[in-house]
């Protein structure tokens, strides 16, 4: 079996001359998705304002700003609501159920505030054991829904507030099973998703208590809302850094078929959540990647990429495509087997993202292209002669730094091919053409950056220009663009690899004593 500690990484021969430093990049990228997803797409934790069955009371009036006195009043009211719940739980007389549900609903209304939810006050007042009691098996569905709803919103709190739900986790997981109604199961899945979003420690606890399998089964049917919530919770549960959960998930019968079906037939919201599951599966587990690439997944993702205008969907679709192409040679071969497919479908879809306004889409599209351009010579030529190159050249000089770095990988990979010896072989006509179109200053700017990876990439490209453009033209071009000055900044750099590389280039091509008198 493949070593599950390794993860997909960029297939970039441009790096092989100084060692592949990207082996950990996919894992780091996958773990960082949580933060990026909160900022750019959606929150890892989700407040439940309206119940899973579409019911909800009028929300408490919100204030964007509250004084300390108002906050104290709000916390006192929440504590009083918990006290009323305590009385309702102990009451056994006529109308006991209605009283419990009404008390739960009142607590839930306070916890559903998007701003300043009094979670800490409710916990201090003793809400957790009461909610656990209300979630016990055999309780009426309305009571179960309200209790799970309260827990869902408590789990949106800080780390300590979320950890207060530890006693409730076994019941929340148990209610994911077939003995619970679909509405109760969905609300419990929502709560578990919020708990899993808190971090690795709570994910490990949920996994050890058996949350993975019932959540996976919830993703198998065609019910949009339930499947969407289950997929979102699963993406939080398997997001790593341990790849075992991702591997275990793809092994569950029916999961792969469900992923493919929902990506084909689901609306954008459902497809988005399922696509995020694909992102983590392909980023963290070699076994999952191997299984996914042998299916029709890549073609389905590219069809979604070419037809959807949903930013929320396009980001995980691009990320998933990049993971699959980077992590498996079979995937790259499958993707690029048809010249017509890549020129008519794949590259136009990626160029559409490069030309768009959204920064994340540009960066992800460039990353996918860098992996295509790192393939065979034929693959490089398909990109080189496509409409992508003029867009990439423009982005190299105008885009924000993180996008320019990804674009540089594409252009650099177009200029080299691997002969299997570890040293890249130049594709001189590509190199000369791209430099003639003005890409060299962009690479020299990367050398001047504080980013070590970008500086290394810039130095590698300068080395190719010096070595590959004949008749001393490359040397003159580097000097003309102040490349010598850019390299000499590494004379006393703390990074030994870059310091030696830059020094050797200056000594070899500009004379060992160049600049000493100055």
PDB file of N, CA and C in Angstrom, residues 167-212:
ATOM      1  N   UNK A 167     -19.320  15.969  26.676  1.00  0.00           N
ATOM      2  CA  UNK A 167     -20.266  14.962  27.190  1.00  0.00           C
ATOM      3  C   UNK A 167     -21.406  14.653  26.225  1.00  0.00           C
ATOM      4  N   UNK A 168     -21.675  15.571  25.288  1.00  0.00           N
ATOM      5  CA  UNK A 168     -22.792  15.391  24.367  1.00  0.00           C
ATOM      6  C   UNK A 168     -22.409  14.651  23.101  1.00  0.00           C
ATOM      7  N   UNK A 169     -21.117  14.517  22.812  1.00  0.00           N
ATOM      8  CA  UNK A 169     -20.699  13.971  21.523  1.00  0.00           C
ATOM      9  C   UNK A 169     -21.220  12.556  21.261  1.00  0.00           C
ATOM     10  N   UNK A 170     -21.153  11.632  22.229  1.00  0.00           N
ATOM     11  CA  UNK A 170     -21.682  10.286  21.935  1.00  0.00           C
ATOM     12  C   UNK A 170     -23.152  10.298  21.529  1.00  0.00           C
ATOM     13  N   UNK A 171     -23.977  11.146  22.159  1.00  0.00           N
ATOM     14  CA  UNK A 171     -25.390  11.212  21.792  1.00  0.00           C
ATOM     15  C   UNK A 171     -25.576  11.853  20.424  1.00  0.00           C
ATOM     16  N   UNK A 172     -24.821  12.897  20.143  1.00  0.00           N
ATOM     17  CA  UNK A 172     -24.919  13.528  18.827  1.00  0.00           C
ATOM     18  C   UNK A 172     -24.576  12.520  17.724  1.00  0.00           C
ATOM     19  N   UNK A 173     -23.532  11.738  17.952  1.00  0.00           N
ATOM     20  CA  UNK A 173     -23.144  10.729  16.964  1.00  0.00           C
ATOM     21  C   UNK A 173     -24.205   9.644  16.853  1.00  0.00           C
ATOM     22  N   UNK A 174     -24.734   9.212  17.991  1.00  0.00           N
ATOM     23  CA  UNK A 174     -25.743   8.156  17.974  1.00  0.00           C
ATOM     24  C   UNK A 174     -26.979   8.574  17.188  1.00  0.00           C
ATOM     25  N   UNK A 175     -27.326   9.851  17.242  1.00  0.00           N
ATOM     26  CA  UNK A 175     -28.519  10.329  16.540  1.00  0.00           C
ATOM     27  C   UNK A 175     -28.299  10.465  15.032  1.00  0.00           C
ATOM     28  N   UNK A 176     -27.079  10.198  14.557  1.00  0.00           N
ATOM     29  CA  UNK A 176     -26.852  10.172  13.116  1.00  0.00           C
ATOM     30  C   UNK A 176     -27.389   8.894  12.484  1.00  0.00           C
ATOM     31  N   UNK A 177     -27.706   7.908  13.305  1.00  0.00           N
ATOM     32  CA  UNK A 177     -28.119   6.601  12.806  1.00  0.00           C
ATOM     33  C   UNK A 177     -29.538   6.575  12.281  1.00  0.00           C
ATOM     34  N   UNK A 178     -29.910   5.412  11.781  1.00  0.00           N
ATOM     35  CA  UNK A 178     -31.207   5.245  11.123  1.00  0.00           C
ATOM     36  C   UNK A 178     -32.377   5.326  12.097  1.00  0.00           C
ATOM     37  N   UNK A 179     -32.135   5.164  13.386  1.00  0.00           N
ATOM     38  CA  UNK A 179     -33.228   5.212  14.357  1.00  0.00           C
ATOM     39  C   UNK A 179     -33.743   6.630  14.572  1.00  0.00           C
ATOM     40  N   UNK A 180     -32.978   7.627  14.145  1.00  0.00           N
ATOM     41  CA  UNK A 180     -33.396   9.016  14.292  1.00  0.00           C
ATOM     42  C   UNK A 180     -34.042   9.497  13.000  1.00  0.00           C
ATOM     43  N   UNK A 181     -34.907  10.495  13.120  1.00  0.00           N
ATOM     44  CA  UNK A 181     -35.482  11.092  11.922  1.00  0.00           C
ATOM     45  C   UNK A 181     -34.393  11.816  11.140  1.00  0.00           C
ATOM     46  N   UNK A 182     -34.633  12.034   9.851  1.00  0.00           N
ATOM     47  CA  UNK A 182     -33.629  12.694   9.023  1.00  0.00           C
ATOM     48  C   UNK A 182     -33.371  14.117   9.502  1.00  0.00           C
ATOM     49  N   UNK A 183     -34.399  14.784  10.019  1.00  0.00           N
ATOM     50  CA  UNK A 183     -34.222  16.159  10.504  1.00  0.00           C
ATOM     51  C   UNK A 183     -33.321  16.191  11.733  1.00  0.00           C
ATOM     52  N   UNK A 184     -33.550  15.268  12.677  1.00  0.00           N
ATOM     53  CA  UNK A 184     -32.718  15.207  13.876  1.00  0.00           C
ATOM     54  C   UNK A 184     -31.289  14.843  13.489  1.00  0.00           C
ATOM     55  N   UNK A 185     -31.149  13.865  12.604  1.00  0.00           N
ATOM     56  CA  UNK A 185     -29.804  13.450  12.178  1.00  0.00           C
ATOM     57  C   UNK A 185     -29.060  14.608  11.519  1.00  0.00           C
ATOM     58  N   UNK A 186     -29.755  15.377  10.692  1.00  0.00           N
ATOM     59  CA  UNK A 186     -29.102  16.496  10.024  1.00  0.00           C
ATOM     60  C   UNK A 186     -28.663  17.559  11.010  1.00  0.00           C
ATOM     61  N   UNK A 187     -29.518  17.866  11.997  1.00  0.00           N
ATOM     62  CA  UNK A 187     -29.144  18.881  12.968  1.00  0.00           C
ATOM     63  C   UNK A 187     -27.959  18.420  13.806  1.00  0.00           C
ATOM     64  N   UNK A 188     -27.915  17.139  14.144  1.00  0.00           N
ATOM     65  CA  UNK A 188     -26.777  16.602  14.893  1.00  0.00           C
ATOM     66  C   UNK A 188     -25.507  16.617  14.041  1.00  0.00           C
ATOM     67  N   UNK A 189     -25.659  16.344  12.744  1.00  0.00           N
ATOM     68  CA  UNK A 189     -24.504  16.424  11.843  1.00  0.00           C
ATOM     69  C   UNK A 189     -23.963  17.845  11.789  1.00  0.00           C
ATOM     70  N   UNK A 190     -24.862  18.804  11.803  1.00  0.00           N
ATOM     71  CA  UNK A 190     -24.452  20.206  11.805  1.00  0.00           C
ATOM     72  C   UNK A 190     -23.635  20.518  13.051  1.00  0.00           C
ATOM     73  N   UNK A 191     -24.121  20.050  14.210  1.00  0.00           N
ATOM     74  CA  UNK A 191     -23.390  20.273  15.455  1.00  0.00           C
ATOM     75  C   UNK A 191     -22.020  19.610  15.413  1.00  0.00           C
ATOM     76  N   UNK A 192     -21.965  18.384  14.909  1.00  0.00           N
ATOM     77  CA  UNK A 192     -20.691  17.670  14.827  1.00  0.00           C
ATOM     78  C   UNK A 192     -19.736  18.383  13.879  1.00  0.00           C
ATOM     79  N   UNK A 193     -20.266  18.915  12.774  1.00  0.00           N
ATOM     80  CA  UNK A 193     -19.427  19.672  11.857  1.00  0.00           C
ATOM     81  C   UNK A 193     -18.793  20.877  12.516  1.00  0.00           C
ATOM     82  N   UNK A 194     -19.547  21.566  13.359  1.00  0.00           N
ATOM     83  CA  UNK A 194     -18.991  22.708  14.083  1.00  0.00           C
ATOM     84  C   UNK A 194     -17.927  22.271  15.079  1.00  0.00           C
ATOM     85  N   UNK A 195     -18.174  21.164  15.768  1.00  0.00           N
ATOM     86  CA  UNK A 195     -17.185  20.657  16.720  1.00  0.00           C
ATOM     87  C   UNK A 195     -15.909  20.264  15.978  1.00  0.00           C
ATOM     88  N   UNK A 196     -16.053  19.562  14.862  1.00  0.00           N
ATOM     89  CA  UNK A 196     -14.887  19.146  14.082  1.00  0.00           C
ATOM     90  C   UNK A 196     -14.110  20.338  13.548  1.00  0.00           C
ATOM     91  N   UNK A 197     -14.815  21.434  13.275  1.00  0.00           N
ATOM     92  CA  UNK A 197     -14.162  22.631  12.767  1.00  0.00           C
ATOM     93  C   UNK A 197     -13.280  23.323  13.779  1.00  0.00           C
ATOM     94  N   UNK A 198     -13.378  22.924  15.038  1.00  0.00           N
ATOM     95  CA  UNK A 198     -12.587  23.574  16.076  1.00  0.00           C
ATOM     96  C   UNK A 198     -11.116  23.214  15.995  1.00  0.00           C
ATOM     97  N   UNK A 199     -10.807  21.973  15.591  1.00  0.00           N
ATOM     98  CA  UNK A 199      -9.401  21.633  15.513  1.00  0.00           C
ATOM     99  C   UNK A 199      -9.136  20.147  15.592  1.00  0.00           C
ATOM    100  N   UNK A 200      -7.861  19.809  15.496  1.00  0.00           N
ATOM    101  CA  UNK A 200      -7.439  18.413  15.389  1.00  0.00           C
ATOM    102  C   UNK A 200      -7.823  17.591  16.607  1.00  0.00           C
ATOM    103  N   UNK A 201      -7.710  18.171  17.789  1.00  0.00           N
ATOM    104  CA  UNK A 201      -8.001  17.413  19.011  1.00  0.00           C
ATOM    105  C   UNK A 201      -9.441  16.910  19.021  1.00  0.00           C
ATOM    106  N   UNK A 202     -10.380  17.794  18.737  1.00  0.00           N
ATOM    107  CA  UNK A 202     -11.778  17.386  18.757  1.00  0.00           C
ATOM    108  C   UNK A 202     -12.110  16.492  17.560  1.00  0.00           C
ATOM    109  N   UNK A 203     -11.446  16.705  16.421  1.00  0.00           N
ATOM    110  CA  UNK A 203     -11.652  15.785  15.297  1.00  0.00           C
ATOM    111  C   UNK A 203     -11.243  14.373  15.683  1.00  0.00           C
ATOM    112  N   UNK A 204     -10.122  14.252  16.367  1.00  0.00           N
ATOM    113  CA  UNK A 204      -9.651  12.929  16.780  1.00  0.00           C
ATOM    114  C   UNK A 204     -10.639  12.262  17.730  1.00  0.00           C
ATOM    115  N   UNK A 205     -11.218  13.037  18.625  1.00  0.00           N
ATOM    116  CA  UNK A 205     -12.202  12.478  19.553  1.00  0.00           C
ATOM    117  C   UNK A 205     -13.439  12.006  18.801  1.00  0.00           C
ATOM    118  N   UNK A 206     -13.923  12.822  17.879  1.00  0.00           N
ATOM    119  CA  UNK A 206     -15.093  12.433  17.095  1.00  0.00           C
ATOM    120  C   UNK A 206     -14.824  11.170  16.289  1.00  0.00           C
ATOM    121  N   UNK A 207     -13.649  11.079  15.694  1.00  0.00           N
ATOM    122  CA  UNK A 207     -13.307   9.896  14.903  1.00  0.00           C
ATOM    123  C   UNK A 207     -13.208   8.661  15.784  1.00  0.00           C
ATOM    124  N   UNK A 208     -12.612   8.813  16.959  1.00  0.00           N
ATOM    125  CA  UNK A 208     -12.474   7.666  17.867  1.00  0.00           C
ATOM    126  C   UNK A 208     -13.825   7.198  18.379  1.00  0.00           C
ATOM    127  N   UNK A 209     -14.812   8.102  18.421  1.00  0.00           N
ATOM    128  CA  UNK A 209     -16.151   7.744  18.876  1.00  0.00           C
ATOM    129  C   UNK A 209     -17.056   7.272  17.740  1.00  0.00           C
ATOM    130  N   UNK A 210     -16.500   7.181  16.517  1.00  0.00           N
ATOM    131  CA  UNK A 210     -17.247   6.569  15.428  1.00  0.00           C
ATOM    132  C   UNK A 210     -18.111   7.497  14.610  1.00  0.00           C
ATOM    133  N   UNK A 211     -17.735   8.783  14.481  1.00  0.00           N
ATOM    134  CA  UNK A 211     -18.578   9.734  13.751  1.00  0.00           C
ATOM    135  C   UNK A 211     -18.462   9.574  12.234  1.00  0.00           C
ATOM    136  N   UNK A 212     -17.362   9.011  11.744  1.00  0.00           N
ATOM    137  CA  UNK A 212     -17.116   9.014  10.302  1.00  0.00           C
ATOM    138  C   UNK A 212     -18.141   8.192   9.524  1.00  0.00           C
TER     139      UNK A 212
END
